[in-house]
Amino acid sequence: MKKSTAFTLIELLVVIAIIAILAAILFPVFAQAKMAAKKANSLSNVKQLALATFMYTNDYDDIYPSTEEDGGGFMIWFPGDNLPLGWNDPLATQNWAKEILPQVKSLPLYVSPQSPRVSNPIYGAVDAPNGGNASYAYNGAVSRKSATAIGAISELIVLQGTDATSRDAYIQPTPFGGRSADGTLNFGNVHNPTGVPVCNGIDINWMGGSFGKGDNYGFADGHAKFLNRTAVKWKNFGISSDWVAKLNVAGTWETVSNETTLTDPDINPSRWESWGECDISALK
């Protein structure tokens, strides 16, 4: 008589238990490897965009890419809204992403593999072959500024990641006016020579946190690296003095130093009301 070689129920349960244990061990490892690959891909993108920005200054008399202001002098921080091709549309206002496209030469470099596509008829990502989508934001404090005027070029951030991909070439922080010598704010043209430029939107929790508590940042000299948000100081965005303010968790204003770091995105709410003087020539 031929002996049966079938598994017993106990043996099957043991095998299933072993497979479950191995899956529990390996799945997090696979997830971490996938995240690491995305982070490396995004870092490469930011590096290429930062280098393209630096190359742009070499082609245009040391002047950084610019984004158009509205009639009141407020920089248009969301170029691409309502346009079929987003920021790359022929009708799009002047914007940093389109300015450096001849140096970048590749639309996919503007998109991070970690940032999900926004679905919205106004600012959502577009599907057209020549559509301009972006997962990164430009520091408005350097718009139209001279590279030779920067006080600490290797410490000045020009690009940061956002938590989603849209058709807008975002600007953050955003220049919106100036402070006169007597301390009063002037909300007129950002190029008003009588006032020091002022930027808002320095500490926004949907930027700089694509990878957990940090993101990839591109710097004015062309290099790029990953930083936790709590390692990024306000002065890295060009905030040049101790006269800076933000709305704290309690809902009241406080004056802080430009050595202040960005907040943990999991702890504090989005802070549009974070602002301060942004004179990049005064950085030390």
Coordinates of C-alpha atoms in Angstrom, one line a residue:
M1 CA 0.0 0.0 0.0
K2 CA 1.3 3.5 -0.9
K3 CA 2.0 5.7 2.0
S4 CA 0.1 9.1 2.1
T5 CA 2.4 12.2 1.8
A6 CA -0.3 14.8 2.4
F7 CA 0.3 17.6 5.0
T8 CA -1.6 17.4 8.3
L9 CA -3.6 20.3 9.5
I10 CA -1.0 21.2 12.1
E11 CA 1.7 21.3 9.5
L12 CA -0.3 23.6 7.2
L13 CA -1.0 25.9 10.1
V14 CA 2.6 26.1 11.0
V15 CA 3.6 26.9 7.4
I16 CA 0.9 29.7 7.3
A17 CA 2.1 31.1 10.6
I18 CA 5.7 31.2 9.3
I19 CA 4.6 32.9 6.1
A20 CA 2.7 35.5 8.1
I21 CA 5.7 36.2 10.4
L22 CA 8.0 36.6 7.3
A23 CA 5.5 39.0 5.7
A24 CA 5.3 41.0 8.9
I25 CA 9.1 41.3 8.9
L26 CA 9.6 42.0 5.2
F27 CA 6.7 44.3 4.2
P28 CA 8.0 47.2 6.3
V29 CA 11.5 46.7 4.8
F30 CA 10.0 46.8 1.3
A31 CA 8.0 49.9 2.2
Q32 CA 11.2 51.6 3.6
A33 CA 13.1 50.7 0.5
K34 CA 10.4 52.1 -1.8
M35 CA 10.3 55.3 0.3
A36 CA 14.1 55.6 0.1
A37 CA 14.0 55.2 -3.7
K38 CA 11.4 57.9 -4.0
K39 CA 13.4 60.2 -1.7
A40 CA 16.5 59.7 -3.9
N41 CA 14.5 60.3 -7.1
S42 CA 13.0 63.5 -5.6
L43 CA 16.5 64.6 -4.4
S44 CA 17.8 64.2 -7.9
N45 CA 14.9 66.3 -9.3
V46 CA 15.5 69.1 -6.8
K47 CA 19.3 69.0 -7.5
Q48 CA 18.6 69.4 -11.3
L49 CA 16.1 72.2 -10.7
A50 CA 18.5 74.0 -8.3
L51 CA 21.3 73.6 -10.8
A52 CA 19.0 74.9 -13.6
T53 CA 18.2 77.9 -11.4
F54 CA 21.9 78.6 -10.9
M55 CA 22.6 78.2 -14.6
Y56 CA 19.8 80.6 -15.3
T57 CA 21.7 83.3 -13.3
N58 CA 24.7 82.7 -15.5
D59 CA 22.7 83.3 -18.6
Y60 CA 20.8 86.4 -17.3
D61 CA 23.4 88.7 -15.7
D62 CA 23.3 86.9 -12.3
I63 CA 19.6 87.6 -11.9
Y64 CA 17.4 84.8 -10.5
P65 CA 14.2 83.6 -12.2
S66 CA 11.2 85.7 -11.5
T67 CA 7.5 85.4 -11.0
E68 CA 5.1 88.2 -12.0
E69 CA 3.4 90.4 -9.4
D70 CA -0.1 91.7 -9.5
G71 CA -1.2 95.3 -9.8
G72 CA -0.7 95.8 -6.1
G73 CA 2.8 94.4 -6.1
F74 CA 1.9 91.0 -4.5
M75 CA 3.8 88.2 -6.1
I76 CA 1.4 85.7 -7.8
W77 CA 2.2 82.6 -5.8
F78 CA 0.0 80.2 -7.8
P79 CA 0.7 80.7 -11.5
G80 CA -1.1 78.1 -13.6
D81 CA -4.6 78.3 -12.1
N82 CA -7.4 77.7 -14.5
L83 CA -5.1 77.0 -17.5
P84 CA -5.2 73.8 -19.6
L85 CA -1.3 73.5 -19.6
G86 CA -0.8 74.9 -16.1
W87 CA 2.3 77.0 -15.5
N88 CA 3.6 76.0 -18.9
D89 CA 0.5 77.4 -20.7
P90 CA 1.1 80.2 -23.2
L91 CA -1.3 82.4 -21.2
A92 CA 0.4 81.7 -17.9
T93 CA 1.9 84.7 -16.1
Q94 CA 5.7 84.8 -15.9
N95 CA 6.8 82.2 -13.4
W96 CA 10.0 80.5 -12.2
A97 CA 9.2 77.1 -13.5
K98 CA 8.7 78.3 -17.1
E99 CA 11.7 80.6 -16.8
I100 CA 14.1 77.7 -16.1
L101 CA 12.5 75.2 -18.5
P102 CA 15.2 75.9 -21.2
Q103 CA 17.8 74.8 -18.7
V104 CA 15.8 71.9 -17.2
K105 CA 14.6 70.6 -20.6
S106 CA 12.4 67.9 -19.0
L107 CA 8.9 68.4 -17.6
P108 CA 9.0 65.2 -15.5
L109 CA 11.8 66.7 -13.4
Y110 CA 9.3 69.1 -11.8
V111 CA 7.2 66.2 -10.4
S112 CA 8.1 64.2 -7.3
P113 CA 7.2 60.5 -7.2
Q114 CA 6.1 61.0 -3.5
S115 CA 3.6 63.8 -4.0
P116 CA 0.1 62.7 -5.1
R117 CA -1.6 64.4 -8.0
V118 CA -4.3 67.0 -7.0
S119 CA -7.6 66.5 -8.7
N120 CA -9.3 69.9 -9.0
P121 CA -10.6 71.8 -12.1
I122 CA -8.8 75.0 -11.0
Y123 CA -5.4 74.0 -9.7
G124 CA -5.3 70.2 -10.1
A125 CA -2.6 68.4 -12.1
V126 CA -3.0 68.4 -15.9
D127 CA -2.7 65.4 -18.2
A128 CA -1.7 67.1 -21.5
P129 CA 1.7 66.1 -22.9
N130 CA 3.0 69.6 -22.6
G131 CA 1.2 70.4 -19.4
G132 CA 3.2 72.0 -16.5
N133 CA 2.8 70.2 -13.2
A134 CA 5.0 70.8 -10.2
S135 CA 5.6 69.2 -6.8
Y136 CA 8.1 71.9 -5.7
A137 CA 7.8 75.5 -4.6
Y138 CA 10.2 78.4 -5.3
N139 CA 11.4 80.9 -2.7
G140 CA 9.9 84.3 -3.7
A141 CA 12.6 86.1 -1.7
V142 CA 15.1 85.4 -4.5
S143 CA 12.8 86.4 -7.4
R144 CA 14.5 89.0 -9.6
K145 CA 17.4 89.3 -7.1
S146 CA 21.1 89.3 -8.0
A147 CA 23.1 86.2 -7.2
T148 CA 26.0 88.4 -6.3
A149 CA 23.9 90.2 -3.7
I150 CA 23.3 87.1 -1.6
G151 CA 25.0 87.2 1.8
A152 CA 25.3 83.4 2.3
I153 CA 24.6 81.6 -1.0
S154 CA 25.2 78.1 0.2
E155 CA 22.6 78.5 3.0
L156 CA 19.8 80.1 1.1
I157 CA 17.0 77.8 0.0
V158 CA 15.5 78.4 -3.4
L159 CA 13.3 75.2 -3.7
Q160 CA 11.4 73.0 -1.4
G161 CA 9.0 70.1 -1.8
T162 CA 5.2 70.3 -1.4
D163 CA 2.9 67.5 -0.3
A164 CA 1.0 67.3 -3.6
T165 CA 1.4 67.8 -7.4
S166 CA -0.6 70.5 -9.0
R167 CA -0.5 72.7 -12.2
D168 CA 0.8 75.7 -10.1
A169 CA 4.4 76.7 -9.9
Y170 CA 4.0 77.8 -6.2
I171 CA 5.9 80.6 -4.6
Q172 CA 6.6 80.4 -0.8
P173 CA 7.6 82.4 1.0
T174 CA 5.9 85.2 -0.9
P175 CA 7.1 88.9 -0.9
F176 CA 4.1 91.2 -0.3
G177 CA 5.4 94.6 0.7
G178 CA 8.0 96.3 2.8
R179 CA 8.8 97.9 6.1
S180 CA 9.8 101.5 6.1
A181 CA 12.5 103.0 8.3
D182 CA 9.9 104.1 10.9
G183 CA 8.6 100.5 11.3
T184 CA 5.4 100.9 9.3
L185 CA 4.4 98.3 6.7
N186 CA 4.1 99.3 3.1
F187 CA 1.8 96.9 1.2
G188 CA 2.6 98.6 -2.1
N189 CA 5.0 97.4 -4.8
V190 CA 7.6 94.9 -3.6
H191 CA 10.3 96.8 -5.4
N192 CA 9.6 100.0 -3.4
P193 CA 13.1 101.3 -2.6
T194 CA 11.9 103.0 0.6
G195 CA 11.1 99.7 2.4
V196 CA 12.8 96.4 3.3
P197 CA 10.9 93.5 1.6
V198 CA 8.6 91.5 3.8
C199 CA 7.6 87.9 3.0
N200 CA 4.8 85.8 4.4
G201 CA 4.1 82.0 4.3
I202 CA 7.4 81.0 5.7
D203 CA 6.2 78.2 7.9
I204 CA 3.5 76.2 6.1
N205 CA 3.0 72.6 7.1
W206 CA 2.0 71.4 3.6
M207 CA 5.5 72.3 2.3
G208 CA 8.7 70.7 3.3
G209 CA 7.2 67.5 4.7
S210 CA 6.8 65.1 1.7
F211 CA 8.9 62.5 3.4
G212 CA 7.7 62.2 7.0
K213 CA 8.9 65.2 8.9
G214 CA 11.3 66.4 6.2
D215 CA 11.9 67.0 2.6
N216 CA 14.5 67.7 -0.1
Y217 CA 15.7 71.3 -0.4
G218 CA 17.6 73.0 -3.2
F219 CA 20.0 75.8 -2.4
A220 CA 21.0 79.0 -4.3
D221 CA 24.5 77.6 -5.1
G222 CA 23.0 74.6 -6.9
H223 CA 23.4 71.9 -4.2
A224 CA 20.5 69.9 -2.7
K225 CA 20.0 67.8 0.4
F226 CA 17.3 66.3 2.7
L227 CA 16.5 68.1 5.9
N228 CA 14.0 67.6 8.6
R229 CA 11.7 70.7 8.9
T230 CA 12.9 71.3 12.4
A231 CA 16.5 71.7 11.1
V232 CA 15.5 74.5 8.6
K233 CA 15.9 78.0 10.0
W234 CA 13.8 80.9 8.9
K235 CA 17.0 82.7 7.7
N236 CA 17.5 79.8 5.3
F237 CA 14.6 81.3 3.3
G238 CA 16.1 84.8 3.4
I239 CA 14.5 86.1 6.5
S240 CA 17.1 88.6 7.4
S241 CA 16.3 90.2 10.8
D242 CA 15.0 89.5 14.2
W243 CA 11.9 91.5 13.4
V244 CA 9.8 88.5 12.4
A245 CA 6.5 87.3 13.7
K246 CA 4.1 84.3 13.6
L247 CA 0.7 83.4 14.9
N248 CA 1.3 80.7 17.6
V249 CA -0.8 77.8 18.6
A250 CA -2.6 79.9 21.2
G251 CA -3.7 82.3 18.4
T252 CA -1.6 85.2 19.5
W253 CA 1.3 87.0 17.8
E254 CA 4.8 86.6 18.9
T255 CA 8.1 88.0 17.8
V256 CA 10.9 85.5 17.1
S257 CA 14.4 85.4 15.9
N258 CA 15.4 84.5 12.3
E259 CA 17.2 81.5 13.9
T260 CA 13.7 80.1 14.6
T261 CA 13.2 76.7 12.9
L262 CA 10.2 75.4 11.0
T263 CA 7.6 73.6 13.1
D264 CA 6.9 69.9 13.2
P265 CA 4.0 69.4 10.7
D266 CA 2.3 66.9 12.9
I267 CA 2.1 69.2 15.8
N268 CA 1.3 72.7 14.6
P269 CA -1.2 73.9 12.1
S270 CA -0.4 75.5 8.8
R271 CA 1.0 79.0 9.4
W272 CA 0.2 81.4 6.6
E273 CA 0.6 84.1 9.2
S274 CA 4.4 83.6 9.5
W275 CA 6.2 86.6 8.1
G276 CA 9.3 88.7 8.3
E277 CA 11.8 90.9 6.5
C278 CA 13.4 89.0 3.6
D279 CA 16.5 90.9 2.5
I280 CA 18.7 88.3 1.0
S281 CA 21.7 90.7 0.9
A282 CA 21.6 91.0 4.7
L283 CA 22.1 87.3 5.3
K284 CA 25.2 86.3 7.3

